[in-house]
mmCIF file of C-alpha atoms in Angstrom:
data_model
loop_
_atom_site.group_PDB
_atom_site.id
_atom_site.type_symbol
_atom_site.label_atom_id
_atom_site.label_comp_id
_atom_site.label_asym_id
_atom_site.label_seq_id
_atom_site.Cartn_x
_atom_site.Cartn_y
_atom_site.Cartn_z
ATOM 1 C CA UNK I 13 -33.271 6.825 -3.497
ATOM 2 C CA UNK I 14 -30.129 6.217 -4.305
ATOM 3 C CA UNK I 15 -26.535 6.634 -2.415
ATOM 4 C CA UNK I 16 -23.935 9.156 -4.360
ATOM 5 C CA UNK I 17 -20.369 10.016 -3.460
ATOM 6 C CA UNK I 18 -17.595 12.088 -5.612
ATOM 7 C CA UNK I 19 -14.158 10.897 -6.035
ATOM 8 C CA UNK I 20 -11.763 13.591 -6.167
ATOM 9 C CA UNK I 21 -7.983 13.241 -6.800
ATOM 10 C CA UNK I 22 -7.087 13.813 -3.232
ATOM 11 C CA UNK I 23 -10.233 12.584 -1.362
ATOM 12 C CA UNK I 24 -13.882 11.143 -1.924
ATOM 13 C CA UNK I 25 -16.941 12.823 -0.375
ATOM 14 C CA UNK I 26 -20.121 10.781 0.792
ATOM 15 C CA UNK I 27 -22.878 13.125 -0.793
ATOM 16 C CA UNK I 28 -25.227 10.689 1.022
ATOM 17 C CA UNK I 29 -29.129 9.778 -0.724
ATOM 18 C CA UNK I 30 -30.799 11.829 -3.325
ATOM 19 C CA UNK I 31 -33.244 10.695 -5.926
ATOM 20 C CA UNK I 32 -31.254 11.246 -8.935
ATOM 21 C CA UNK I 33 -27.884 12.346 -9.740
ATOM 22 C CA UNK I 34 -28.599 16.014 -10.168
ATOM 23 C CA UNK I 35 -29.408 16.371 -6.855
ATOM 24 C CA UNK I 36 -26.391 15.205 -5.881
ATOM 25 C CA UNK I 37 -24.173 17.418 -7.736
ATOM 26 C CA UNK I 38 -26.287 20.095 -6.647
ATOM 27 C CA UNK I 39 -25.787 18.975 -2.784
ATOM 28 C CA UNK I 40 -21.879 19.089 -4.084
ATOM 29 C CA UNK I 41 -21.718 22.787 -5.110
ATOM 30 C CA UNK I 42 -23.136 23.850 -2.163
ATOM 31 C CA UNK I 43 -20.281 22.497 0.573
ATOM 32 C CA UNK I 44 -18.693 24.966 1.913
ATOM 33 C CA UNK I 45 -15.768 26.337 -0.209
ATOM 34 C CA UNK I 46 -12.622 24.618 1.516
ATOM 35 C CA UNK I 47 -14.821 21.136 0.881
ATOM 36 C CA UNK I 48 -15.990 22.265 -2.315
ATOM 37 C CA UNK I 49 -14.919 19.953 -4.953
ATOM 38 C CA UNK I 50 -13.059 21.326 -8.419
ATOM 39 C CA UNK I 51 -13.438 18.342 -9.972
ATOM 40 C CA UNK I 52 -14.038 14.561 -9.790
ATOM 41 C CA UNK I 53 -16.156 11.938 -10.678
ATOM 42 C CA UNK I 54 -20.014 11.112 -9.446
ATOM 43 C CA UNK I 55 -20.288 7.710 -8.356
ATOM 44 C CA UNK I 56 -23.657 5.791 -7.534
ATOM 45 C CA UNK I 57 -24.155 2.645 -5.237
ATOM 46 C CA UNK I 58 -26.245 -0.340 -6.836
ATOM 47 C CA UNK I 59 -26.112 -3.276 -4.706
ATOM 48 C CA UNK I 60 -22.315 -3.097 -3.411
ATOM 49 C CA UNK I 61 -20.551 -1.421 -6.228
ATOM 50 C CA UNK I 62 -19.997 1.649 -7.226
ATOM 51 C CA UNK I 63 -20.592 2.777 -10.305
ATOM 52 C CA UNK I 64 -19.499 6.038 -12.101
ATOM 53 C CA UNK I 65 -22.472 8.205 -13.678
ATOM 54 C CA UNK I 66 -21.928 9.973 -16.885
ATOM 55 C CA UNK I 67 -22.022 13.686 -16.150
ATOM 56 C CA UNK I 68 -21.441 17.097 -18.421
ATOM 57 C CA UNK I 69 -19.816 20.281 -17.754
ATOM 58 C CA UNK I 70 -18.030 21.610 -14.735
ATOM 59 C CA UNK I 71 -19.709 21.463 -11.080
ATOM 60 C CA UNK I 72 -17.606 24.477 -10.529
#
């Protein structure tokens, strides 16, 4: 498993573990609508850095 978070222009959200990045967005849609993010970018932890993961669409 791997640790996600989404950087948004005003904040970043720990998604927390999933096995791939799908899951994660998926985990992102489904925050409650004042957390809900409009846009940002998915991030993944390898070792200690984060690195952004190539995505398509809107998680909207």
């Amino acid at each position: 498993m791997s640790t996600f978070r989404l950087r948004t222009p005003d904040r970043t959200l720990d998604l927390g573990e999933f096995d791939n990045a799908q899951e994660a967005l998926e985990h992102a849609v489904t925050l409650q609508p004042d957390a809900r993010p409009v846009n940002g970018d998915l991030e993944v932890l390898v070792g200690e850095e984060w690195h952004s993961v190539a995505t398509e669409g809107d998680i909207s």
